[in-house]
mmCIF file of C-alpha atoms in Angstrom:
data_model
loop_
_atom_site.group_PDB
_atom_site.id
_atom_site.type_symbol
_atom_site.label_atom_id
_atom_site.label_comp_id
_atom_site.label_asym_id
_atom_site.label_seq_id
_atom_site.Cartn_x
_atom_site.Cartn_y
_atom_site.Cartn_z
ATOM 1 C CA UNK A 1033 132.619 39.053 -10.905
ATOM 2 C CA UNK A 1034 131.365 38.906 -13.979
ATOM 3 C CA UNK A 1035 129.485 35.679 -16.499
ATOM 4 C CA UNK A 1036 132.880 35.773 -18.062
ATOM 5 C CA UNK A 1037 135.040 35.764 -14.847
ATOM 6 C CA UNK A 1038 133.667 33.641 -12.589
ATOM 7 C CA UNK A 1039 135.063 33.632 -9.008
ATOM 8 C CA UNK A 1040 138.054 30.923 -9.585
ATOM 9 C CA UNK A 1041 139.001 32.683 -12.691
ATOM 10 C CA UNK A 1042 139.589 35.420 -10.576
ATOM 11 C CA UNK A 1043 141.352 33.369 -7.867
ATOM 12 C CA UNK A 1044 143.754 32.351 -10.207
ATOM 13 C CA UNK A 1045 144.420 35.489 -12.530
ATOM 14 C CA UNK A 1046 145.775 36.459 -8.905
ATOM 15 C CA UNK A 1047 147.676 33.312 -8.048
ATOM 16 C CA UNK A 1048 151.425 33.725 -9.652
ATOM 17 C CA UNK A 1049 152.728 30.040 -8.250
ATOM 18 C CA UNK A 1050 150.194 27.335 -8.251
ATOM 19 C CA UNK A 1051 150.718 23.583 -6.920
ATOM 20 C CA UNK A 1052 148.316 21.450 -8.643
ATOM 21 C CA UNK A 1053 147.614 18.277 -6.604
ATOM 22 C CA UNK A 1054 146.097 14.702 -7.695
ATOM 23 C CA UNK A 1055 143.504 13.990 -4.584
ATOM 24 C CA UNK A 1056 142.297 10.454 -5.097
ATOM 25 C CA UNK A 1057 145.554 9.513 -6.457
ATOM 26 C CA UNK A 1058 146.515 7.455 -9.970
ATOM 27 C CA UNK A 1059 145.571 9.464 -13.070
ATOM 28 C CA UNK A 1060 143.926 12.423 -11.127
ATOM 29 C CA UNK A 1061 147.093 15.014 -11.871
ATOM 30 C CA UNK A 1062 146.140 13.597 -15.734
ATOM 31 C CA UNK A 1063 142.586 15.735 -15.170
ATOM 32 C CA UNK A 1064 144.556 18.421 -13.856
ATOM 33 C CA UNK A 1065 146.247 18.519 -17.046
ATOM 34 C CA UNK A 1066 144.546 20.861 -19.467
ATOM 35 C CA UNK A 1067 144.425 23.204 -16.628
ATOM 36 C CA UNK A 1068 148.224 22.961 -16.143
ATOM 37 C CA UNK A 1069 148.779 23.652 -20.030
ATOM 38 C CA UNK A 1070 146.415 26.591 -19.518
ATOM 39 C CA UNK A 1071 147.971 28.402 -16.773
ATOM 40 C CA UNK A 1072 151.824 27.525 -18.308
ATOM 41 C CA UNK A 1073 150.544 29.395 -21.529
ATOM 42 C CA UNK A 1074 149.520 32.314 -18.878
ATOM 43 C CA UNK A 1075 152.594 32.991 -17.798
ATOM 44 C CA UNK A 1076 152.185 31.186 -14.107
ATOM 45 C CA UNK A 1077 154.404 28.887 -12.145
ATOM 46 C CA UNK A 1078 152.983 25.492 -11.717
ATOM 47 C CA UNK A 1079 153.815 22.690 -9.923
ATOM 48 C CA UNK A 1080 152.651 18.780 -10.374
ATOM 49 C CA UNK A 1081 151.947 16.523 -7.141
ATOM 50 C CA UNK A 1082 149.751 13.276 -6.981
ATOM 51 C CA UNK A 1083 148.521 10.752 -4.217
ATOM 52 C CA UNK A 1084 150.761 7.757 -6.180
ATOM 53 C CA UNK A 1085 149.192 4.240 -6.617
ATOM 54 C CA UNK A 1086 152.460 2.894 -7.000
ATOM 55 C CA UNK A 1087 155.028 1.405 -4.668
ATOM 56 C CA UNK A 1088 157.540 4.332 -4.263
ATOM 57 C CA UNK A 1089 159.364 2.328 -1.584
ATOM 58 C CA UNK A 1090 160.601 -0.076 -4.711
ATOM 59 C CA UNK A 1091 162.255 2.110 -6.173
ATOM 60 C CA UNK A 1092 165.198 4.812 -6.018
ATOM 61 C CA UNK A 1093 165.103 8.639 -6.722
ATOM 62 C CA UNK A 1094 164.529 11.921 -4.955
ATOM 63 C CA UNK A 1095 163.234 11.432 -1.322
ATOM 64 C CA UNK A 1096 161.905 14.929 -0.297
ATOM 65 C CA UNK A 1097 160.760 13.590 2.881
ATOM 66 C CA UNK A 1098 159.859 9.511 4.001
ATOM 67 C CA UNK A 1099 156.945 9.899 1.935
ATOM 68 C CA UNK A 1100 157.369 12.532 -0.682
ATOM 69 C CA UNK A 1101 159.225 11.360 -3.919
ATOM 70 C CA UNK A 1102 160.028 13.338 -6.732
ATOM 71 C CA UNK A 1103 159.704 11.584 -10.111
ATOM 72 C CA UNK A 1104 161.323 12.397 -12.932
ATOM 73 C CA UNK A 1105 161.906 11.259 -16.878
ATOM 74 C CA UNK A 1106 165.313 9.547 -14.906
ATOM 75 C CA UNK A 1107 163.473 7.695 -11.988
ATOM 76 C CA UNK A 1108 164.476 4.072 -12.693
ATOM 77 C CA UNK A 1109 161.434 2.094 -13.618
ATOM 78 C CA UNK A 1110 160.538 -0.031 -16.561
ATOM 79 C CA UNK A 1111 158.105 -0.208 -19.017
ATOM 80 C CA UNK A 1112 154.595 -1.734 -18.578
ATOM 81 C CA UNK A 1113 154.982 -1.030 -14.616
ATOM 82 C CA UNK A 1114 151.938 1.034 -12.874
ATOM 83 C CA UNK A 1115 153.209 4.342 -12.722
ATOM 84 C CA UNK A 1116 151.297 7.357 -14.562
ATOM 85 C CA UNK A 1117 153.469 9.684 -12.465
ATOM 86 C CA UNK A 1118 157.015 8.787 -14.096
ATOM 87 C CA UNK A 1119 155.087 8.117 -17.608
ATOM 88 C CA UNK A 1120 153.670 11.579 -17.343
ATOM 89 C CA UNK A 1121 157.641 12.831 -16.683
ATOM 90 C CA UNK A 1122 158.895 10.740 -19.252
ATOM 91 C CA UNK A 1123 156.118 12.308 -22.074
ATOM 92 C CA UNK A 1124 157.215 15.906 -21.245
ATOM 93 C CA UNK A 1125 161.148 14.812 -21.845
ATOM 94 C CA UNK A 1126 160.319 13.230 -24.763
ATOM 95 C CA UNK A 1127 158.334 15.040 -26.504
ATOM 96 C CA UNK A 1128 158.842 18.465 -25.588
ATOM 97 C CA UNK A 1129 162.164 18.066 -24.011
ATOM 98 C CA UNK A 1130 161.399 18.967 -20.565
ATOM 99 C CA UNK A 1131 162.434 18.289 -17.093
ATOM 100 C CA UNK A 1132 159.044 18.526 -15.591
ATOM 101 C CA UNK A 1133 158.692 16.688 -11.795
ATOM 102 C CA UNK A 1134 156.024 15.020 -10.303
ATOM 103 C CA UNK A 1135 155.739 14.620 -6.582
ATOM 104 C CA UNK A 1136 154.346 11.693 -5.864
ATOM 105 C CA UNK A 1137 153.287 11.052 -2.338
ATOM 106 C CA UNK A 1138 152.724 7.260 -0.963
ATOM 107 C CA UNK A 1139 149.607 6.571 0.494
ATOM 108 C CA UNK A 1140 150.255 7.284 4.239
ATOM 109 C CA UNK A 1141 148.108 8.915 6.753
ATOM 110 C CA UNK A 1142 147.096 12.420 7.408
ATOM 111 C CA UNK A 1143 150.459 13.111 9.470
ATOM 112 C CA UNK A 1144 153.107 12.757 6.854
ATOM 113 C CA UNK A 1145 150.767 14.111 3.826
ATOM 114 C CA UNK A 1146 150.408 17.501 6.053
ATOM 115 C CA UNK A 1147 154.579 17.348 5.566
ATOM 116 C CA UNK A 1148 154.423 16.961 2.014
ATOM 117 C CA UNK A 1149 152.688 19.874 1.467
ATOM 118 C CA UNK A 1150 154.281 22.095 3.881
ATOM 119 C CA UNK A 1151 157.516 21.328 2.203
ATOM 120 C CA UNK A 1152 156.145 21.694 -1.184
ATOM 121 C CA UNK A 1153 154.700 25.170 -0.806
ATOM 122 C CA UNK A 1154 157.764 26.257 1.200
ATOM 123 C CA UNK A 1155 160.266 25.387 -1.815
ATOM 124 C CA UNK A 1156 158.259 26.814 -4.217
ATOM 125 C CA UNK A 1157 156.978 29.648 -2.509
ATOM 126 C CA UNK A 1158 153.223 28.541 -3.379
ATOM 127 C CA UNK A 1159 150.911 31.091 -3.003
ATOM 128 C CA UNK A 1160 147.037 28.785 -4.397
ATOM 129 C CA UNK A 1161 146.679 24.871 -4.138
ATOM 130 C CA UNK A 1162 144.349 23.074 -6.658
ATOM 131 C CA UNK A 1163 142.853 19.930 -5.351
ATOM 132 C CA UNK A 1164 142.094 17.575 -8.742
ATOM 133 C CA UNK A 1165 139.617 15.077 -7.973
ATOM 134 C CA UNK A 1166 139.054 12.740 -11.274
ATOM 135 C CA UNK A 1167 134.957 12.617 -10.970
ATOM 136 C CA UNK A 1168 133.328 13.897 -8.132
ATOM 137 C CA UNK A 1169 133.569 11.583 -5.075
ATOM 138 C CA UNK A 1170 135.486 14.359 -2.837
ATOM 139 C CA UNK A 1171 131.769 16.357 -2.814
ATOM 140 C CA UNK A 1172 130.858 13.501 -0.837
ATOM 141 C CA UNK A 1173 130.197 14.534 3.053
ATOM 142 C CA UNK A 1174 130.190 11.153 4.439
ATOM 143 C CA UNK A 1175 126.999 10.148 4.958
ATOM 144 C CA UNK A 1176 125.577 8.956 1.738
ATOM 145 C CA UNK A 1177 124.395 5.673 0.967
ATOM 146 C CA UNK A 1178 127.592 4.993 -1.037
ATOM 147 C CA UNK A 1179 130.566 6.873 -1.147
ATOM 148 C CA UNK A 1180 132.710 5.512 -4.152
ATOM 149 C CA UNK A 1181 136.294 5.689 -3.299
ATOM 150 C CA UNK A 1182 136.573 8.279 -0.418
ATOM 151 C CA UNK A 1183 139.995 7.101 1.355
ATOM 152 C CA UNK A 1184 142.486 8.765 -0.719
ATOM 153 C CA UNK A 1185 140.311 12.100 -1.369
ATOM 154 C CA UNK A 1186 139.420 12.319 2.683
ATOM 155 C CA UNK A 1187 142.996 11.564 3.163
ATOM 156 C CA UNK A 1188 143.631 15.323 1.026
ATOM 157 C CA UNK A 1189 141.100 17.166 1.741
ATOM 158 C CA UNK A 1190 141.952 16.543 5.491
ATOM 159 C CA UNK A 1191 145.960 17.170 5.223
ATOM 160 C CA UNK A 1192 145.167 20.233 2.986
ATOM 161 C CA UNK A 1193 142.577 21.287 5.495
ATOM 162 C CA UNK A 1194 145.892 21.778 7.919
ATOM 163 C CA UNK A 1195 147.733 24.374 5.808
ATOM 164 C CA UNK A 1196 146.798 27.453 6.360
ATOM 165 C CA UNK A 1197 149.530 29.362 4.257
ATOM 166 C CA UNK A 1198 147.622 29.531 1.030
ATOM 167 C CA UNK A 1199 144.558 29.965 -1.005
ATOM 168 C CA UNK A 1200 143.225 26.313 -1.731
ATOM 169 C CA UNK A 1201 140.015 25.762 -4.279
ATOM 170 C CA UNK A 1202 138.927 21.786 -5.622
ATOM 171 C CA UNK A 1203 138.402 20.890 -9.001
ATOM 172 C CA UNK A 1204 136.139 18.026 -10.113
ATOM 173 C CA UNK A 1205 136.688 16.575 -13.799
ATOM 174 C CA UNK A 1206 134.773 13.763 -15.145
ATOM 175 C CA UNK A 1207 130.925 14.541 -13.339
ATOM 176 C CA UNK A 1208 129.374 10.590 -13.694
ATOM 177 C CA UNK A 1209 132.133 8.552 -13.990
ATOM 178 C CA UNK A 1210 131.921 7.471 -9.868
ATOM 179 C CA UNK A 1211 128.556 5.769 -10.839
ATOM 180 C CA UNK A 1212 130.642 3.368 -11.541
ATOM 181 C CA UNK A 1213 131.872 2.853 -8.078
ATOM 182 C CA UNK A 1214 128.330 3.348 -7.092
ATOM 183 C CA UNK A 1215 127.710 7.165 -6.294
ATOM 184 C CA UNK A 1216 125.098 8.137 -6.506
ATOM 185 C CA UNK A 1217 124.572 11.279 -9.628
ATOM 186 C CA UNK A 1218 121.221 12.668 -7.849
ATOM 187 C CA UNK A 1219 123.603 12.945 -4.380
ATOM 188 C CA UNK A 1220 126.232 14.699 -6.237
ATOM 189 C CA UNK A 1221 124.222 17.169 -8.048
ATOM 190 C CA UNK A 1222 123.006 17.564 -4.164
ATOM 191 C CA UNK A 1223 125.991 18.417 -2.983
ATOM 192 C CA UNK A 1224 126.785 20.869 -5.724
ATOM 193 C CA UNK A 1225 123.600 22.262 -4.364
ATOM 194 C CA UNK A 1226 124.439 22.653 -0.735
ATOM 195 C CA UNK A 1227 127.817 23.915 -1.807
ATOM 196 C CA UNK A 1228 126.071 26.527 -3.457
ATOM 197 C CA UNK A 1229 123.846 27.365 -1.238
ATOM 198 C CA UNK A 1230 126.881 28.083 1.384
ATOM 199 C CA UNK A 1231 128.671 30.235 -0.760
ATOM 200 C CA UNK A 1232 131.594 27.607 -1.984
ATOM 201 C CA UNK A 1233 130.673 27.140 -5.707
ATOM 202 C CA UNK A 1234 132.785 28.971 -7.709
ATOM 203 C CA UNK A 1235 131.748 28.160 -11.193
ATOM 204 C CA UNK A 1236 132.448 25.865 -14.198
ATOM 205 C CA UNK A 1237 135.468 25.534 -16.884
ATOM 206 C CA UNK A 1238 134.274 23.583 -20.134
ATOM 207 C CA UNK A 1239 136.647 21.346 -22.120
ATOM 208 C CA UNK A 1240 136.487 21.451 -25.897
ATOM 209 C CA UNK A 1241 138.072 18.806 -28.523
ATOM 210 C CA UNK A 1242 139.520 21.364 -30.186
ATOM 211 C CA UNK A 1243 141.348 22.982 -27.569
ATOM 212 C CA UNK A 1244 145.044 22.384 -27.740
ATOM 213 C CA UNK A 1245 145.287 21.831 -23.825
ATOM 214 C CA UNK A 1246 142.645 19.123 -23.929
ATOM 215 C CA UNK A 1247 144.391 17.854 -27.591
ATOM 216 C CA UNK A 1248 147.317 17.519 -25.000
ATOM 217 C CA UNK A 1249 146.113 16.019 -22.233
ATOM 218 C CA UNK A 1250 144.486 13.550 -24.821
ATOM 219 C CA UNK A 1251 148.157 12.329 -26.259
ATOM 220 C CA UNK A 1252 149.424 12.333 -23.236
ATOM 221 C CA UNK A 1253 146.538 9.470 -22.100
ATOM 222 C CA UNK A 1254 147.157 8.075 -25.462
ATOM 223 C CA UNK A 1255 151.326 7.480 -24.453
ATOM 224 C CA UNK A 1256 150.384 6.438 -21.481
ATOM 225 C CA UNK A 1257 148.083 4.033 -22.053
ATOM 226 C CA UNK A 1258 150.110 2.518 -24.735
ATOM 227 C CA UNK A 1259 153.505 2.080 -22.513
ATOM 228 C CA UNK A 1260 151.543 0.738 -19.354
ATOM 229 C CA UNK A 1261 150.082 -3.043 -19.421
ATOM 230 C CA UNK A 1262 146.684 -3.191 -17.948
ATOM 231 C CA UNK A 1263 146.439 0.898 -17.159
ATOM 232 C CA UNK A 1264 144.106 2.278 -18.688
ATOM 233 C CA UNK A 1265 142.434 5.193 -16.583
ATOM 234 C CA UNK A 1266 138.507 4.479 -16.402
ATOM 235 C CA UNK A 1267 138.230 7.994 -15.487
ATOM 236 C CA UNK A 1268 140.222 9.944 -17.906
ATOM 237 C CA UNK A 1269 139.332 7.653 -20.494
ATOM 238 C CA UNK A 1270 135.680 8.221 -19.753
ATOM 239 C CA UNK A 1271 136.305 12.278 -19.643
ATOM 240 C CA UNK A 1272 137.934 11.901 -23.094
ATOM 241 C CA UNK A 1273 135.210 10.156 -24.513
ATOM 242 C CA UNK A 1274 132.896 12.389 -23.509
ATOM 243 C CA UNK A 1275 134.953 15.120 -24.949
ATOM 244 C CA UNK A 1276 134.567 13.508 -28.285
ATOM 245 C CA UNK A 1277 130.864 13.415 -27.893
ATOM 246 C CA UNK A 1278 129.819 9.816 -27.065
ATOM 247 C CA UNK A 1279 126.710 9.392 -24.825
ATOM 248 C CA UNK A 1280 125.695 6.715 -22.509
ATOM 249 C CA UNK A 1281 127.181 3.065 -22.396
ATOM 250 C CA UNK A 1282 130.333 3.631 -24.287
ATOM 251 C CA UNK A 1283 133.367 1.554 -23.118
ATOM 252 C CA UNK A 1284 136.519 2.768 -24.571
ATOM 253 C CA UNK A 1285 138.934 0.449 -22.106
ATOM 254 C CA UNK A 1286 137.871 -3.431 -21.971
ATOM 255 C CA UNK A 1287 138.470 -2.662 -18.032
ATOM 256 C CA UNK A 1288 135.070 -1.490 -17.861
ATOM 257 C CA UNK A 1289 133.539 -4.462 -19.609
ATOM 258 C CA UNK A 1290 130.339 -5.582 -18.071
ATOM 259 C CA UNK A 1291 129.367 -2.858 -16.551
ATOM 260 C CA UNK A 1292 127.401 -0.021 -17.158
ATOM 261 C CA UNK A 1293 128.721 3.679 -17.722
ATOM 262 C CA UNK A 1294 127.075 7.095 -18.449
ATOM 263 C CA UNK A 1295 129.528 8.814 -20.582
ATOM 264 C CA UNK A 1296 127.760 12.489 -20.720
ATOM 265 C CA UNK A 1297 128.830 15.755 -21.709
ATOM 266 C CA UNK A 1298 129.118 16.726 -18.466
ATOM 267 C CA UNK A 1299 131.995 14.719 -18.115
ATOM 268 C CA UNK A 1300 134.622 17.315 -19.578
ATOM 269 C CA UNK A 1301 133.162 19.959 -17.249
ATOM 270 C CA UNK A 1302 135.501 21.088 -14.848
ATOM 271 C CA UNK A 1303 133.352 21.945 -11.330
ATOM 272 C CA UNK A 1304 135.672 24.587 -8.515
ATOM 273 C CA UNK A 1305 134.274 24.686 -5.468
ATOM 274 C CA UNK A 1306 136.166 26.934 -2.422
ATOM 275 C CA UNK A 1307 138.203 24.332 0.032
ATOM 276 C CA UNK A 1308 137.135 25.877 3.397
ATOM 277 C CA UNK A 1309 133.219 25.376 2.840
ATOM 278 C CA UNK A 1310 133.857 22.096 1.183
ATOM 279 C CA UNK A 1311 135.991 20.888 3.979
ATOM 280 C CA UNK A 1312 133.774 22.266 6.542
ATOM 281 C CA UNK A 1313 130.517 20.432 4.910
ATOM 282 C CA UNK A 1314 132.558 17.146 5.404
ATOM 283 C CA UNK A 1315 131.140 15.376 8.129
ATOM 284 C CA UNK A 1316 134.382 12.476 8.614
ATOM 285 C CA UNK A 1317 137.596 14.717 7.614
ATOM 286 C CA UNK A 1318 138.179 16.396 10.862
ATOM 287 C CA UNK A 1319 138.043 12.564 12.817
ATOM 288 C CA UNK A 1320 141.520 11.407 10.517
ATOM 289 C CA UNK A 1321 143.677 14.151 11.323
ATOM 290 C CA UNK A 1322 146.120 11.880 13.977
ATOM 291 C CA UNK A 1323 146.929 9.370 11.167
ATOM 292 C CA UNK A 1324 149.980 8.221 10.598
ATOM 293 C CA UNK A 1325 149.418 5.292 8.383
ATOM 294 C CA UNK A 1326 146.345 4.902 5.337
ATOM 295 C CA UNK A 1327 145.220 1.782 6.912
ATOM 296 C CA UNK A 1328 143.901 4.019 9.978
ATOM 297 C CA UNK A 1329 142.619 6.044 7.255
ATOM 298 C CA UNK A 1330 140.159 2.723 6.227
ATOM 299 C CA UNK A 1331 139.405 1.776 9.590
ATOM 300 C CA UNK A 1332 138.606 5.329 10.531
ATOM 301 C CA UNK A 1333 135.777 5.929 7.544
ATOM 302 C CA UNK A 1334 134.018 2.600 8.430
ATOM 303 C CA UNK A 1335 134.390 3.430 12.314
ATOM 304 C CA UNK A 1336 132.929 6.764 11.787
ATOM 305 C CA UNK A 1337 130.022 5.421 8.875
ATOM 306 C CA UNK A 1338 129.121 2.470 11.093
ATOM 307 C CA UNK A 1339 127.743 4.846 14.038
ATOM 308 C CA UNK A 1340 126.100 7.053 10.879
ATOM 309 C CA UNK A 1341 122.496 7.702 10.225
ATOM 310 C CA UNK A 1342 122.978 7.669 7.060
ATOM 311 C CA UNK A 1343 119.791 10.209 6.158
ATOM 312 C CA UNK A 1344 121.294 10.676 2.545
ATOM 313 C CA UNK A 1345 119.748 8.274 -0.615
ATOM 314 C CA UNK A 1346 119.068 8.599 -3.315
ATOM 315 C CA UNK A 1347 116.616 10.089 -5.739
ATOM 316 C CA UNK A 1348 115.097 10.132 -8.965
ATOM 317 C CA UNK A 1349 117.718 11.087 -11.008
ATOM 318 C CA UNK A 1350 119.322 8.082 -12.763
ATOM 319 C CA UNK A 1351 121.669 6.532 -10.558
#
C-alpha cells in the first residue's frame, strides 16, 4: 500500500468479476456508475444490481427468482414511468448499442434479498461485491439522533452480511446530501472516524468534470431525467452539481425547493470502507436477518430504536 494505491485499489486490481449493487435503492447503481465505466475500461467483468423503487410485480420480464428481475432495454414499460433501472438499460442500447442488464430486486425482507445475491454471484461466478450507497446514510450504526433513510441500506448491508463467498467493500458517493433527510454531517464524519479507527477505511476515489466516466454518468442522469416525469434524483443531481463546482444552497431539481442543501465538493468523493467492520459496527443489522417482507424491515428499526439510548447527537459541525 502505497498514497497512490490505496487499499480498495488494491482490492479491486485483484477482483476479475465484480457485482456492483445499488443499497438504498432508486438511482444508487447511477453513483455506481463512473466506477462501472472505470473498471469496464480495465478489462473487468461487471455486473449491475439495484434495490428497485419500482413495482416489478406490474410488469413482465425475466424473473430470476420471486424477487429478482432482470431488466433490460426490452422490459415492457413506458415512458415517464418511475424506473431508473430499465432507463439506465435502455441508454446503453441506445446509445452505445448494448445489451447491458440490471437486476433489480423488489423491496422484500432480508430472506429473499440473501437469494438474490446467492444466485447472482453463482451465475456470474463473482469473486468482490460493491455496495453503492448514494450519500452516506449506510455509515449510520443505529443509534443516532436521526438516521435519514436506513430501511433499504440495513436491508443490504444485512443480506450481504450473509454471503460469505466473496470479498465485499461499500462505497459512499454524494458525502452531505442526507442532510437533507436530516443526518447529521458531524455524525457522519464520526463514523468515518470510528471506521478508521477499526481498521475498515480503505481510502477515497475523487470525481473530476473532465473525466469521461463522470462525463458519462452525467448524460446518462441527463436521459434519464428527461424521459422520466417527476424523477429527478436529489442525490445524483446534487453529486453532479458539486462536480461542476457549485457550493452551498444550489437547487438544480425544483424537488428540492424549500429546503436547504449543502452542495460541497465533497460530494463527488467516493468514500470505501471494508463490509465486515462496517457491518459489525452496526448496532440493528444483525436483529432483521428472519425477514421475509420490508414492512418487518420498518417495524424492526423502530422496535429496536425505541428501546435505544440514543447516546449519539450531534455536534458543532454544521448540521
Amino acid at each position: 500500500m502505497t498514497i497512490f494505491t490505496p487499499p480498495f485499489v488494491s482490492k479491486l486490481n485483484d477482483s476479475k468479476k465484480i457485482l456492483l449493487a445499488g443499497a438504498g435503492g432508486g438511482f444508487d447503481i447511477f453513483c455506481g456508475l463512473p466506477l462501472y465505466f472505470s473498471l469496464i475500461n480495465q478489462g473487468k467483468e461487471v455486473v449491475l444490481a439495484n434495490l428497485s423503487f419500482t413495482s416489478l410485480e406490474d410488469f413482465k420480464g425475466s424473473w430470476l427468482t420471486k424477487t429478482m428481475m432482470e431488466v433490460t432495454a426490452d422490459t415492457l414499460a413506458f415512458e415517464g414511468l418511475y424506473f431508473p433501472e430499465w432507463y439506465l438499460s435502455k441508454w446503453f442500447k441506445e446509445v452505445q448499442n448494448k445489451d447491458v442488464s440490471v437486476f433489480s430486486f423488489v423491496r422484500s425482507g432480508v430472506v429473499p434479498l440473501i437469494e438474490n445475491y446467492q444466485r447472482l454471484i453463482k451465475q456470474f461466478d463473482i469473486d468482490t461485491v460493491v455496495l453503492i450507497d448514494g450519500g452516506t446514510d449506510s455509515l449510520m450504526r443505529g443509534d443516532e439522533d436521526r438516521l435519514g433513510t436506513p430501511k433499504e441500506d440495513y436491508l443490504s448491508l444485512a443480506a450481504l452480511q450473509a454471503i460469505p463467498e466473496c470479498q465485499k467493500m461499500v462505497t459512499c458517493l454524494g458525502f452531505g446530501v442526507d442532510h437533507y433527510h436530516g443526518v447529521s454531517n458531524d455524525l457522519t464524519f464520526k463514523a468515518i472516524a470510528e471506521l478508521t479507527e477499526m481498521g475498515g477505511y480503505l481510502g477515497c476515489a475523487s470525481m473530476l468534470k473532465e473525466m469521461p466516466e463522470v462525463q458519462t454518468y452525467r448524460d446518462i442522469c441527463d436521459y434519464t431525467f428527461d424521459k422520466m416525469n417527476f424523477g429527478t434524483s436529489i442525490v445524483s443531481s446534487s453529486i453532479l452539481s458539486a462536480v461542476a463546482g457549485h457550493y452551498g444552497n444550489h437547487h438544480a431539481t425544483e424537488r428540492t425547493q424549500g429546503s436547504r442543501l449543502w452542495i460541497n465538493p465533497l460530494m463527488p468523493i467516493y468514500w470505501f470502507f471494508d463490509f465486515e467492520i462496517l457491518a459489525q459496527r452496526n448496532l440493528i443489522i444483525n436483529q432483521l436477518m428472519m425477514t421475509e417482507f420490508h414492512d418487518q424491515i420498518i417495524r424492526e428499526i423502530m422496535r429496536i430504536r425505541a428501546m435505544m439510548n440514543r447516546t449519539q447527537n450531534r455536534g458543532a459541525i454544521p448540521n
